[in-house]
PDB file of C-alpha atoms and ligand atoms in Angstrom:
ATOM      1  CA  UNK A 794      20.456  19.475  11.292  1.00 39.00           C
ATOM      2  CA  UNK A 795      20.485  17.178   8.328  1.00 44.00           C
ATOM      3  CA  UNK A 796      20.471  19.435   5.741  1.00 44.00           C
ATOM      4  CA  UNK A 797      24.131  20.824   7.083  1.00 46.00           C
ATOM      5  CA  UNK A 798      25.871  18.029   5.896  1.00 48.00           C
ATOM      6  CA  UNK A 799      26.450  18.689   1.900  1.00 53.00           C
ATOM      7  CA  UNK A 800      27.651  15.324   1.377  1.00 76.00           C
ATOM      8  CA  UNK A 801      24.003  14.143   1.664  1.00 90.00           C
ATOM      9  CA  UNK A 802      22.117  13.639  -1.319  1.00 95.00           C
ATOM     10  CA  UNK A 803      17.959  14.237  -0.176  1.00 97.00           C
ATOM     11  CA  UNK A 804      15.305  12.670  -2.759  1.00 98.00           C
ATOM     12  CA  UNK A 805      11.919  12.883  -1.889  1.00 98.00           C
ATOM     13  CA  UNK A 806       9.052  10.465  -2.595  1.00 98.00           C
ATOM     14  CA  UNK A 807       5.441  11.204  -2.879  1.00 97.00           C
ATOM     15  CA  UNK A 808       2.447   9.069  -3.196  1.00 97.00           C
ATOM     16  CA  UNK A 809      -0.955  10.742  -3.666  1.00 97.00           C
ATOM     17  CA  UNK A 810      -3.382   7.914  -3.150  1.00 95.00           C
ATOM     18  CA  UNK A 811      -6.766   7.663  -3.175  1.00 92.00           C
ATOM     19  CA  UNK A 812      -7.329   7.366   0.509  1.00 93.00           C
ATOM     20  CA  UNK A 813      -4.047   8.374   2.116  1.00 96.00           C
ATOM     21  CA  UNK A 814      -0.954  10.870   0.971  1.00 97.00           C
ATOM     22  CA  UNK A 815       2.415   9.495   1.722  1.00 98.00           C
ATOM     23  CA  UNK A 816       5.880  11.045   1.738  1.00 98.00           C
ATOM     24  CA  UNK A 817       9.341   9.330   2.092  1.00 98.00           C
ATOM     25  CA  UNK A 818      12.717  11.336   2.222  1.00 98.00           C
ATOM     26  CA  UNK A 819      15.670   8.937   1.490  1.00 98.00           C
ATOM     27  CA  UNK A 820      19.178  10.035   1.852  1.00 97.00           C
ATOM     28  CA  UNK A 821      22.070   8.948  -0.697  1.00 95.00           C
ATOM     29  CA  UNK A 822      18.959   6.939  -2.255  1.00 95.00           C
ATOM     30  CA  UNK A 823      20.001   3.800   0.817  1.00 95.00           C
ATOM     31  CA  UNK A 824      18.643   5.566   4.004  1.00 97.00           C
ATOM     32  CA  UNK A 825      15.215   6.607   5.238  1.00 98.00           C
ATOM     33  CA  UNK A 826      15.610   9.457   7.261  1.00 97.00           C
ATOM     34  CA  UNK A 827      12.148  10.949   7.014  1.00 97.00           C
ATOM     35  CA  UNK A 828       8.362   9.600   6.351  1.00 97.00           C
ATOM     36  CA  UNK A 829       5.090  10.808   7.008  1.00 98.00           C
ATOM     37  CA  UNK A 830       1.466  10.017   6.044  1.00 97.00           C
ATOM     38  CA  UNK A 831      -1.536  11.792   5.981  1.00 96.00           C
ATOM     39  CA  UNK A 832      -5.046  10.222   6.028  1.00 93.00           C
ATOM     40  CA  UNK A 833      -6.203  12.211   3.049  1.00 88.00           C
ATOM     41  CA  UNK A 834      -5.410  11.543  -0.682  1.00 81.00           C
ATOM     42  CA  UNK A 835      -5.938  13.228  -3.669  1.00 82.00           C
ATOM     43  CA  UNK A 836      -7.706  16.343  -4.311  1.00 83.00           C
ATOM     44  CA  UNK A 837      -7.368  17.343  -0.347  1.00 88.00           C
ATOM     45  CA  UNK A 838      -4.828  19.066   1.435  1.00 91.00           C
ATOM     46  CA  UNK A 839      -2.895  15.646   2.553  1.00 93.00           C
ATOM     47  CA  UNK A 840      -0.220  15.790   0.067  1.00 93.00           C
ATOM     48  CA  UNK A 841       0.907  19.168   1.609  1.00 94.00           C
ATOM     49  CA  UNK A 842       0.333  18.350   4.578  1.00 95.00           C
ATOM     50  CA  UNK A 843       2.380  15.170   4.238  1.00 97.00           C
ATOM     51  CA  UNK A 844       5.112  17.031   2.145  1.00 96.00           C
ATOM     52  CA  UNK A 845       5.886  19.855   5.105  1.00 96.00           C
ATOM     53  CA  UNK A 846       5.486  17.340   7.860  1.00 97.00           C
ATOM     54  CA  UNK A 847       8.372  15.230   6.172  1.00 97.00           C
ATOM     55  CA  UNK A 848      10.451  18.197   5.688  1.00 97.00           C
ATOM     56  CA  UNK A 849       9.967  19.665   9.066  1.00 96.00           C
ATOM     57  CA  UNK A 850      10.708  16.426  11.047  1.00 96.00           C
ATOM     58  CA  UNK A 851      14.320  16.924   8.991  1.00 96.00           C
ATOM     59  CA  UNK A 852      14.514  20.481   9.312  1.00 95.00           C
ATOM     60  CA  UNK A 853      14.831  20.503   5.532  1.00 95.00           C
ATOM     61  CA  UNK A 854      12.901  22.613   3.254  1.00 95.00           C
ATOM     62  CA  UNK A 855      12.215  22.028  -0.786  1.00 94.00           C
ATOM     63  CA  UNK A 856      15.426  23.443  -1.527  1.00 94.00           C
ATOM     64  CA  UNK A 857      17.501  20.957  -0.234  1.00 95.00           C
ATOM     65  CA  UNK A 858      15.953  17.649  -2.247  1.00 96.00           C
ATOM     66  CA  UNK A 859      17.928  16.884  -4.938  1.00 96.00           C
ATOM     67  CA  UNK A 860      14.987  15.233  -6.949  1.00 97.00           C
ATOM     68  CA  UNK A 861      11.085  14.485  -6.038  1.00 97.00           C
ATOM     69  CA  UNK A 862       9.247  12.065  -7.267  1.00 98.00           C
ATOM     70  CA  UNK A 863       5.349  11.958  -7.208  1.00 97.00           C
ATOM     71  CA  UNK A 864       3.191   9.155  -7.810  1.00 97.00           C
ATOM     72  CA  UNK A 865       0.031   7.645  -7.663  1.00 95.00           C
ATOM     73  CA  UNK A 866      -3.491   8.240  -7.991  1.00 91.00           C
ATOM     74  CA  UNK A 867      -3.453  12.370  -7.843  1.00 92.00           C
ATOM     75  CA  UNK A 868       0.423  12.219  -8.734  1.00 93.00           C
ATOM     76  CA  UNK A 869      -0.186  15.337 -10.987  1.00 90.00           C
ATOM     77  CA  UNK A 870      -1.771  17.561  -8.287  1.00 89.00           C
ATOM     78  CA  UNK A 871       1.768  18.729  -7.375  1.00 90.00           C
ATOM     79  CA  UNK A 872       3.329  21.584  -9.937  1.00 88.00           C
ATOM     80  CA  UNK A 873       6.854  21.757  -8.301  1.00 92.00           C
ATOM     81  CA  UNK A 874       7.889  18.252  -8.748  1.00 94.00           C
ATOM     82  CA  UNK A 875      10.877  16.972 -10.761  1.00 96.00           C
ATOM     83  CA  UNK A 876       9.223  13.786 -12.272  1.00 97.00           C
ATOM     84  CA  UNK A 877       5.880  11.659 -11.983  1.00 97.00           C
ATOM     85  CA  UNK A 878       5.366   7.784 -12.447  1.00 97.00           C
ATOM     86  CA  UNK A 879       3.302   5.469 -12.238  1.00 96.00           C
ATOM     87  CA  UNK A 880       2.462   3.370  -8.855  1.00 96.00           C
ATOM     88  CA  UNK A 881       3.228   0.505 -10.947  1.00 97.00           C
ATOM     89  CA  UNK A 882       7.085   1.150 -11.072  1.00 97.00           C
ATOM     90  CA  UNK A 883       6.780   2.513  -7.541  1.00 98.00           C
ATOM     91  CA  UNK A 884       5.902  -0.432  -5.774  1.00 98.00           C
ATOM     92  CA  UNK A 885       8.304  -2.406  -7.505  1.00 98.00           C
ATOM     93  CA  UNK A 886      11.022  -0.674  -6.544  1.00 98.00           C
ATOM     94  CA  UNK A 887       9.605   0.056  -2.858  1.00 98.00           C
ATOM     95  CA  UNK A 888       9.618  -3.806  -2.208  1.00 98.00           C
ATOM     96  CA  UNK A 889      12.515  -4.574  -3.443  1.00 98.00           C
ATOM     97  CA  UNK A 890      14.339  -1.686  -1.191  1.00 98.00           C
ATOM     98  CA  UNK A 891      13.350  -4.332   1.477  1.00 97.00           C
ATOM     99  CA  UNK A 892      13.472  -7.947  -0.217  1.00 98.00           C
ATOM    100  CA  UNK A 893      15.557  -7.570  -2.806  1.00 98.00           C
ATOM    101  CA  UNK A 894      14.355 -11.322  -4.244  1.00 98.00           C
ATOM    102  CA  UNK A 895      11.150  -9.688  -5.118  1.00 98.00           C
ATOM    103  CA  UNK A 896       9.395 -11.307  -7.984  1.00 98.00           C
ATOM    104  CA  UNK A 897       5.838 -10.986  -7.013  1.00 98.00           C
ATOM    105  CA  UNK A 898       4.525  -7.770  -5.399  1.00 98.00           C
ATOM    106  CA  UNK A 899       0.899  -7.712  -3.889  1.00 98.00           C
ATOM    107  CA  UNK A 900      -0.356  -3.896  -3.562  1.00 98.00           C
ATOM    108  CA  UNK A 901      -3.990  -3.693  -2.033  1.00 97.00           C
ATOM    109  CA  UNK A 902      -4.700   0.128  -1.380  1.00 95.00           C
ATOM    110  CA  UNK A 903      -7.883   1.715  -1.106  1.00 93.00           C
ATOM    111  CA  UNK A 904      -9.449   1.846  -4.130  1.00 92.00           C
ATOM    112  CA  UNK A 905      -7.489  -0.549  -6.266  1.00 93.00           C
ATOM    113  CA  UNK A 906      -5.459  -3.893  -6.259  1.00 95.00           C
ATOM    114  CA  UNK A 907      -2.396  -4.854  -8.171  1.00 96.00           C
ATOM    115  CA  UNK A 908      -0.542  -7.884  -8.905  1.00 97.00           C
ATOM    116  CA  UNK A 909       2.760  -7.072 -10.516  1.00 98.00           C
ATOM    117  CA  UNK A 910       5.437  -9.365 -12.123  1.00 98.00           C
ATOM    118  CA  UNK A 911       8.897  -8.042 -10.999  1.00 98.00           C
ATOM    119  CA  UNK A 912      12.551  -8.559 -12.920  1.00 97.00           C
ATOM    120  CA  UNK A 913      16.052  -7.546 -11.291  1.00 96.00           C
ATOM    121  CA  UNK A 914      16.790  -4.647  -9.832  1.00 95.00           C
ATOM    122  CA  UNK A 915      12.785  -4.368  -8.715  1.00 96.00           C
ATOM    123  CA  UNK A 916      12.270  -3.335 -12.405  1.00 97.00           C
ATOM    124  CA  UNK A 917       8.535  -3.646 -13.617  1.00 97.00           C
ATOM    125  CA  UNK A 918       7.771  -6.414 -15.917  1.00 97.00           C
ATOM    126  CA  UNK A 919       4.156  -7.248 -16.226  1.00 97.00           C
ATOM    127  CA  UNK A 920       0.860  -6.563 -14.182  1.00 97.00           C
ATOM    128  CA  UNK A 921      -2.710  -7.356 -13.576  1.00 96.00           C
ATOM    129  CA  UNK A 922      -5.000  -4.974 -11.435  1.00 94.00           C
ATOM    130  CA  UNK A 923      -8.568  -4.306 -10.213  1.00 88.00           C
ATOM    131  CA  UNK A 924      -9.546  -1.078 -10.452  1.00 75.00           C
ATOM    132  CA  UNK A 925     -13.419  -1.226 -11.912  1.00 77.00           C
ATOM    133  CA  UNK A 926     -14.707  -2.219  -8.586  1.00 82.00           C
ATOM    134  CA  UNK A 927     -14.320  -2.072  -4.618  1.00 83.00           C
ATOM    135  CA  UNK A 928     -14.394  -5.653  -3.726  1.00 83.00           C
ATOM    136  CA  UNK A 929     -10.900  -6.570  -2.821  1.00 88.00           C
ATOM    137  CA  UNK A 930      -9.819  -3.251  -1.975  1.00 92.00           C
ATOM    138  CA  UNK A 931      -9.158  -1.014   1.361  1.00 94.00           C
ATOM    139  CA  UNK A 932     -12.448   0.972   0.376  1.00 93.00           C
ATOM    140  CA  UNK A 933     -14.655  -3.061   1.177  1.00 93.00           C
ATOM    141  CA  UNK A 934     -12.607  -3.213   4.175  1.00 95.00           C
ATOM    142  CA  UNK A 935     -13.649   0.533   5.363  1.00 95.00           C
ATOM    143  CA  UNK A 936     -17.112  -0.447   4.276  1.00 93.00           C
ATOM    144  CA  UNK A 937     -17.392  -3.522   6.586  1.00 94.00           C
ATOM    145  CA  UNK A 938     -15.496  -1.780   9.416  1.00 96.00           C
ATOM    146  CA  UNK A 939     -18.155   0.973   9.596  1.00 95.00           C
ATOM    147  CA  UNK A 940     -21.280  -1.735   9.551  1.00 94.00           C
ATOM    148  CA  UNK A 941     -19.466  -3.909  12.236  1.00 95.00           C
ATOM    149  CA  UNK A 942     -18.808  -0.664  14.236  1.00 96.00           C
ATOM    150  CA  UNK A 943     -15.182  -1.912  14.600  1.00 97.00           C
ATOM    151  CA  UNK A 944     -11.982  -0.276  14.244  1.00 97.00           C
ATOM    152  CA  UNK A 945     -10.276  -1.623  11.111  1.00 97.00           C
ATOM    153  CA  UNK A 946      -6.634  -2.070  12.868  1.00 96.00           C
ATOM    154  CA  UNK A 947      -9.006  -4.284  15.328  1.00 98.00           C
ATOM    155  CA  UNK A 948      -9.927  -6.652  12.825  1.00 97.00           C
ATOM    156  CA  UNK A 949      -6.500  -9.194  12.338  1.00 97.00           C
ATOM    157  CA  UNK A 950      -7.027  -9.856  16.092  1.00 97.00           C
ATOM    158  CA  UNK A 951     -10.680 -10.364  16.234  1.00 97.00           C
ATOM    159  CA  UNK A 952     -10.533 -12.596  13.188  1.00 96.00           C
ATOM    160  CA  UNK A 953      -8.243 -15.055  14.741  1.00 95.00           C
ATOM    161  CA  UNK A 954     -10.646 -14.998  17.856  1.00 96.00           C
ATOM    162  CA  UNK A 955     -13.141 -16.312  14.861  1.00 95.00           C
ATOM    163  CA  UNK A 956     -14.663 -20.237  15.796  1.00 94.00           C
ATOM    164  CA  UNK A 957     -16.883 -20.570  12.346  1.00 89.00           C
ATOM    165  CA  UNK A 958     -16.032 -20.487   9.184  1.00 82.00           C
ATOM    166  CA  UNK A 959     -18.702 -18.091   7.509  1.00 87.00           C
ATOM    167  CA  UNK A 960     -18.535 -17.010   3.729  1.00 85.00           C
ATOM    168  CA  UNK A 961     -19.252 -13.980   2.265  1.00 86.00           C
ATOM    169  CA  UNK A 962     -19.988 -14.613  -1.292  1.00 79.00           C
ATOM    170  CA  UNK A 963     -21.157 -11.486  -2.855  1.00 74.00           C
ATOM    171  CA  UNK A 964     -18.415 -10.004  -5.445  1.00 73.00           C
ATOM    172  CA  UNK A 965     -20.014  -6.512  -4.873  1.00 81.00           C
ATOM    173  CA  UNK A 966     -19.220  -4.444  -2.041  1.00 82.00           C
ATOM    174  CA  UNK A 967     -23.139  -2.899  -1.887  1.00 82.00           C
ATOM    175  CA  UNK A 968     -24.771  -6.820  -2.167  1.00 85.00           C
ATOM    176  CA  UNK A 969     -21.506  -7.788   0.535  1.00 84.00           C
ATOM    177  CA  UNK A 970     -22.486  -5.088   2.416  1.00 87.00           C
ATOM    178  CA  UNK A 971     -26.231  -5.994   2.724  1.00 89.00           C
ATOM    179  CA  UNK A 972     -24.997  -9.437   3.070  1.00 90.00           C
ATOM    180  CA  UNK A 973     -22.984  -8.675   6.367  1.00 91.00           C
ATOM    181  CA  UNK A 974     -26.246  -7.296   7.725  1.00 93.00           C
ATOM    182  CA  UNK A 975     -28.120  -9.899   7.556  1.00 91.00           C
ATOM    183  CA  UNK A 976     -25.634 -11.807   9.453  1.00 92.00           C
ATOM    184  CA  UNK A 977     -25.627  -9.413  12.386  1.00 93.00           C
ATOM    185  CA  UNK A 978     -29.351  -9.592  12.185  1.00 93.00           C
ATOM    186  CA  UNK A 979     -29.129 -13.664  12.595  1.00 92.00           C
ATOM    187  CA  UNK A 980     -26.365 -12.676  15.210  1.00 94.00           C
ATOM    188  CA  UNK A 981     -23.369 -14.181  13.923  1.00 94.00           C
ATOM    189  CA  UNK A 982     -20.324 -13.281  15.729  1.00 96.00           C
ATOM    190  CA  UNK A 983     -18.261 -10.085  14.441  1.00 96.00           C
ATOM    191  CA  UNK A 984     -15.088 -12.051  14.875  1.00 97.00           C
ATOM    192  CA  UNK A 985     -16.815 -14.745  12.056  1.00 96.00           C
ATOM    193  CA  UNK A 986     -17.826 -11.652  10.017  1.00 96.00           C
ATOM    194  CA  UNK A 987     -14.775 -10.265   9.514  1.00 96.00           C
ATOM    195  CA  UNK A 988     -12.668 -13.342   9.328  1.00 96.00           C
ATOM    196  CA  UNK A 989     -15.163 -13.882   6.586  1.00 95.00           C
ATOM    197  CA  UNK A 990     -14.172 -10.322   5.156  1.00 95.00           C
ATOM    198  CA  UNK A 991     -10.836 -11.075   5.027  1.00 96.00           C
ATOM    199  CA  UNK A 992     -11.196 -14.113   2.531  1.00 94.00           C
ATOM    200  CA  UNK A 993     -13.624 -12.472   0.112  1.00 93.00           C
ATOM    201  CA  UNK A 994     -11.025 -10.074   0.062  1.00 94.00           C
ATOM    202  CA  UNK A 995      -8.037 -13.108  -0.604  1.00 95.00           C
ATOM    203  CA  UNK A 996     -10.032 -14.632  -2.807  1.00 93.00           C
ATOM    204  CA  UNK A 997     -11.085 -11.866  -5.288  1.00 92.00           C
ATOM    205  CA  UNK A 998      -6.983 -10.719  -5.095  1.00 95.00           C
ATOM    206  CA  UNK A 999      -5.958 -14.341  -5.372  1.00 95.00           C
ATOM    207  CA  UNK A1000      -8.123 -14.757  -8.432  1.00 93.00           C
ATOM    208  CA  UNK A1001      -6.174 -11.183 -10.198  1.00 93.00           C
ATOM    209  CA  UNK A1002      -2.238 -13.003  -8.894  1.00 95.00           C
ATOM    210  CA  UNK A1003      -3.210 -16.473 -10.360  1.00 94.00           C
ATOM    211  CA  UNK A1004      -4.031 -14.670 -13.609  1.00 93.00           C
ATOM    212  CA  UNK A1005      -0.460 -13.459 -13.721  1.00 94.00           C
ATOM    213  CA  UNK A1006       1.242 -16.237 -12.049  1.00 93.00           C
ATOM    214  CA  UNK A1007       3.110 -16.482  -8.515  1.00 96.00           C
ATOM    215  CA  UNK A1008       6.694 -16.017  -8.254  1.00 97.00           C
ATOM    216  CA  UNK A1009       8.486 -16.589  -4.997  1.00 97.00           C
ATOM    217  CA  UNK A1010       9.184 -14.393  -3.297  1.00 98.00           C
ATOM    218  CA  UNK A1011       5.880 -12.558  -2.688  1.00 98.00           C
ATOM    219  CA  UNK A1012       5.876  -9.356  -1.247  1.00 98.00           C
ATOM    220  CA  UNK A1013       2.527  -7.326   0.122  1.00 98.00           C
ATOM    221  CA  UNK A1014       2.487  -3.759  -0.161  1.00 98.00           C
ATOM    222  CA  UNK A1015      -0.135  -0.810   0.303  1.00 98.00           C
ATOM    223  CA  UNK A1016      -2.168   0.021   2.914  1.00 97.00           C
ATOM    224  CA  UNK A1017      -3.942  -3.282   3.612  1.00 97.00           C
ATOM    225  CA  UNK A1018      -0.557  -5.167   4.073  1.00 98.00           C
ATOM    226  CA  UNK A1019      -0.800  -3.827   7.314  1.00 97.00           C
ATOM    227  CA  UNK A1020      -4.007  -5.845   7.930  1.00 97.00           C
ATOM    228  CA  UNK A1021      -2.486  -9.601   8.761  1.00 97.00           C
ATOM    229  CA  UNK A1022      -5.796 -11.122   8.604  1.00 97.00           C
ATOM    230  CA  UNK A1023      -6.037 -10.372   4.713  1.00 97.00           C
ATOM    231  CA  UNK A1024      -2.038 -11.362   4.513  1.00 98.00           C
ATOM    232  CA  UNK A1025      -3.129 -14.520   5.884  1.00 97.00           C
ATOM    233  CA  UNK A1026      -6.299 -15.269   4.169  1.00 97.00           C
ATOM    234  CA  UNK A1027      -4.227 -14.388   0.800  1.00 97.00           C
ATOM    235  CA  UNK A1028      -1.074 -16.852   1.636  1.00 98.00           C
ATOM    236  CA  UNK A1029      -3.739 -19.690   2.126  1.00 96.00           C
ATOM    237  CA  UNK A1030      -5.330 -18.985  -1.263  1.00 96.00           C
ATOM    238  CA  UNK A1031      -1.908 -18.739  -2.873  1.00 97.00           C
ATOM    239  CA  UNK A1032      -0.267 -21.527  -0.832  1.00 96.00           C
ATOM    240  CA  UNK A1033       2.994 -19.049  -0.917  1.00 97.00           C
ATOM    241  CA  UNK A1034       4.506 -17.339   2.276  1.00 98.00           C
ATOM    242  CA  UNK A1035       3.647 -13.437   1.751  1.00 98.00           C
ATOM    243  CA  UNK A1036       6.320 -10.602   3.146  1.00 98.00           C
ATOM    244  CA  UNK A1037       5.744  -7.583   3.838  1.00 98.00           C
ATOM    245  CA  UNK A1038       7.768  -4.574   5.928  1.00 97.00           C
ATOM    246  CA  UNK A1039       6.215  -2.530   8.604  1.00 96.00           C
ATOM    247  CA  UNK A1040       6.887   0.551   5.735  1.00 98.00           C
ATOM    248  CA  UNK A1041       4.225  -0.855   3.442  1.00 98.00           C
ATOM    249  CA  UNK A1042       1.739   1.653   3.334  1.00 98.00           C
ATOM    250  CA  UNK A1043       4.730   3.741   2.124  1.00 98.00           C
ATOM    251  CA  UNK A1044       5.840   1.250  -1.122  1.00 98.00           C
ATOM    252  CA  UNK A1045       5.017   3.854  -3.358  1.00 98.00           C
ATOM    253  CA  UNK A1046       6.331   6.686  -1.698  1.00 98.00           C
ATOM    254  CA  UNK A1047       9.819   4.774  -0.874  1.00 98.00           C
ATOM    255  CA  UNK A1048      10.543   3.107  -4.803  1.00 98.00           C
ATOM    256  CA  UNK A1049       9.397   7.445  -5.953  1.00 98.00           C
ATOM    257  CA  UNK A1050      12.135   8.425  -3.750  1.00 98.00           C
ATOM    258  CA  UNK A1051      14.560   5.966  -4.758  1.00 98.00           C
ATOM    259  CA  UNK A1052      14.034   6.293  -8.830  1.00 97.00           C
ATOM    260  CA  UNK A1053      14.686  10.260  -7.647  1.00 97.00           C
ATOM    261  CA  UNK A1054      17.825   9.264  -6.848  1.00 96.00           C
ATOM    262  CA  UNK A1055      18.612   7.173  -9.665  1.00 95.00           C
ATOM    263  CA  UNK A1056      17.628   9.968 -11.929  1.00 94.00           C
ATOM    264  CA  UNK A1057      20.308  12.475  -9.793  1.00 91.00           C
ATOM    265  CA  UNK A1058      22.994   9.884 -10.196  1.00 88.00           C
ATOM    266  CA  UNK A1059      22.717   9.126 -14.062  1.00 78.00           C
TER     267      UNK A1059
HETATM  268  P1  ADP B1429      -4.113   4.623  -1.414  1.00 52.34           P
HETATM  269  O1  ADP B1429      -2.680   4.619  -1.922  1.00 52.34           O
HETATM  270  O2  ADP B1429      -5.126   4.271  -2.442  1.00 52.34           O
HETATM  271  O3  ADP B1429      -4.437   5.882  -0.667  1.00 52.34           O
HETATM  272  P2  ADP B1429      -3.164   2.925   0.743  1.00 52.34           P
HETATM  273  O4  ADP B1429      -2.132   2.033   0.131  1.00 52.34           O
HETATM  274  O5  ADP B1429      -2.645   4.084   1.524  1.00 52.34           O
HETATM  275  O6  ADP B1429      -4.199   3.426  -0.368  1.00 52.34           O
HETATM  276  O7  ADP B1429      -4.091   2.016   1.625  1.00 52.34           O
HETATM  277  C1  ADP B1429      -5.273   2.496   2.240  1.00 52.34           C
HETATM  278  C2  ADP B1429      -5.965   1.333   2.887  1.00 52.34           C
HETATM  279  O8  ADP B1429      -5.104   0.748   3.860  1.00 52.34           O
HETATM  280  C3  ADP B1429      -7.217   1.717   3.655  1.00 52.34           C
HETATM  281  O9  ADP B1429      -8.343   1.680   2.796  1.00 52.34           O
HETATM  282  C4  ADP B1429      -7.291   0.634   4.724  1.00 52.34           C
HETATM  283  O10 ADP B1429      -8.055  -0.470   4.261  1.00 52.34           O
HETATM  284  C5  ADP B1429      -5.866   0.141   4.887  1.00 52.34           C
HETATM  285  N1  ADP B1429      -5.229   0.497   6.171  1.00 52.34           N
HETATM  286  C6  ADP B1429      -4.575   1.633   6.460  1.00 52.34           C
HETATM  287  N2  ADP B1429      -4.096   1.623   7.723  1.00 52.34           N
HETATM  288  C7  ADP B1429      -4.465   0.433   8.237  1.00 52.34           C
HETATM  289  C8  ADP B1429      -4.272  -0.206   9.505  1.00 52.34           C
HETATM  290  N3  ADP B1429      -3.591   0.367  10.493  1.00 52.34           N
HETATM  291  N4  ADP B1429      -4.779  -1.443   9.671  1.00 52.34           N
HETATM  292  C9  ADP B1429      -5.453  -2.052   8.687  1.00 52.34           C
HETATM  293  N5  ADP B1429      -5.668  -1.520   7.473  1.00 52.34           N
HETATM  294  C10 ADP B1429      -5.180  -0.294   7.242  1.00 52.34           C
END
């Protein structure tokens, strides 16, 4: 059992987000020993359910976490924690826990997008974000994926399967929406639809990173990095090669658990 050996330091990060609750138990703030998401975000029972799944999988309970960390969206749903910040720092430190060259951090999650300037040591400098409208967020990419009657993990493969460049030029998801019917209705591939998707998406985040400025090295975090299609889209409208970990849904979760364990060792 992990929680037997008292040499281990447990910190525990939490991210309430708007679409998905995710939990990341680091040990000695350099190991991840336990994660666990939950399709649910704030204001439902994910966070718990994310919380107790983590500790179980460890055989841990509250008790033996040193420090917790919550952030994000519903971040101050949870009473027992130690310490909330913002997604901001989160993802900053999260990505550079993997690329420690970090100066650019791309977060697309569902209901928001952020472009974030980062210094050494993954420390926050500077950020620009979208979070007045869906368009260039997971929530347009749910949208489409429900109208196309396609699983969204389907869509990076059925994009490259794409012939025709179609465009998609309405900057609001309900006019984008309407606009992807009609080209069902004219019986335009799916694979030319969502390819299409994928760049309105690049190009309203591109337009939000140029306003900062691009840094190499660029890192993708958030739920959508896990879509390549939109990584792909994005590093053509940048012109920059775009990293991202197979943990990247868990950013915020991951740089929470690791500012927990800063705080235990200061
Ligand atoms: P939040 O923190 O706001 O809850 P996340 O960073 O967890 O958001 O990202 C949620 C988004 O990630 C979803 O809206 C969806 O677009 C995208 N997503 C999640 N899993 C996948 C997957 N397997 N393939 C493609 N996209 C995904």
């Amino acid at each position: 059992m992990v929680g037997e050996n008292m040499d281990s330091i447990f910190t525990m990060g939490i991210d309430v987000g708007s679409t998905a609750s995710k939990c990341i138990v680091l040990k000695n703030g350099c190991e991840i020993v336990g994660q666990s998401l939950a399709n649910a975000g704030a204001g439902t029972s994910g966070p718990r359910r994310a919380i107790t799944a983590a500790l179980e999988s460890l055989s841990l309970t509250k008790e033996d976490l040193y420090y917790t960390v919550a952030t994000g969206y519903g971040r101050h749903s949870i009473d027992w924690i130690d310490k909330e910040i913002t997604e901001l720092s989160a993802h900053a430190k999260g990505a550079y826990f993997f690329f420690p060259d970090v100066r650019t951090v791309i977060d697309i999650g569902g209901q928001d997008a952020k472009v974030l300037c980062v210094g050494d040591q993954g420390m926050l400098r500077n950020f620009v974000m979208n979070d007045k409208c869906a368009a260039g967020t997971g929530r347009f990419l749910e949208v489409m994926a429900r109208i196309l009657e396609v699983d969204l993990k389907d869509f990076p493969e059925l994009a490259e399967q794409s012939t025709t460049t179609i465009g998609i030029s309405s900057t609001c998801t309900v006019f984008a929406e309407s606009e992807v019917i009609s080209q069902l209705a004219k019986g335009t591939h799916k694979n030319d639809i969502i390819k299409g998707i994928h760049q309105s998406v690049a190009s309203r985040v591109s337009g939000l990173a140029k306003r900062l400025g691009i840094i190499n090295r660029v890192v993708m975090t958030g739920g959508v990095a896990l879509n390549s299609g939109v990584r792909r889209a994005l590093e053509d409208e940048l012109n920059c090669e775009i990293y991202t970990s197979d943990l990247a849904q868990y950013s915020g979760a991951l740089g929470a658990a690791i500012i927990g364990y800063d705080k235990v060792c200061q």
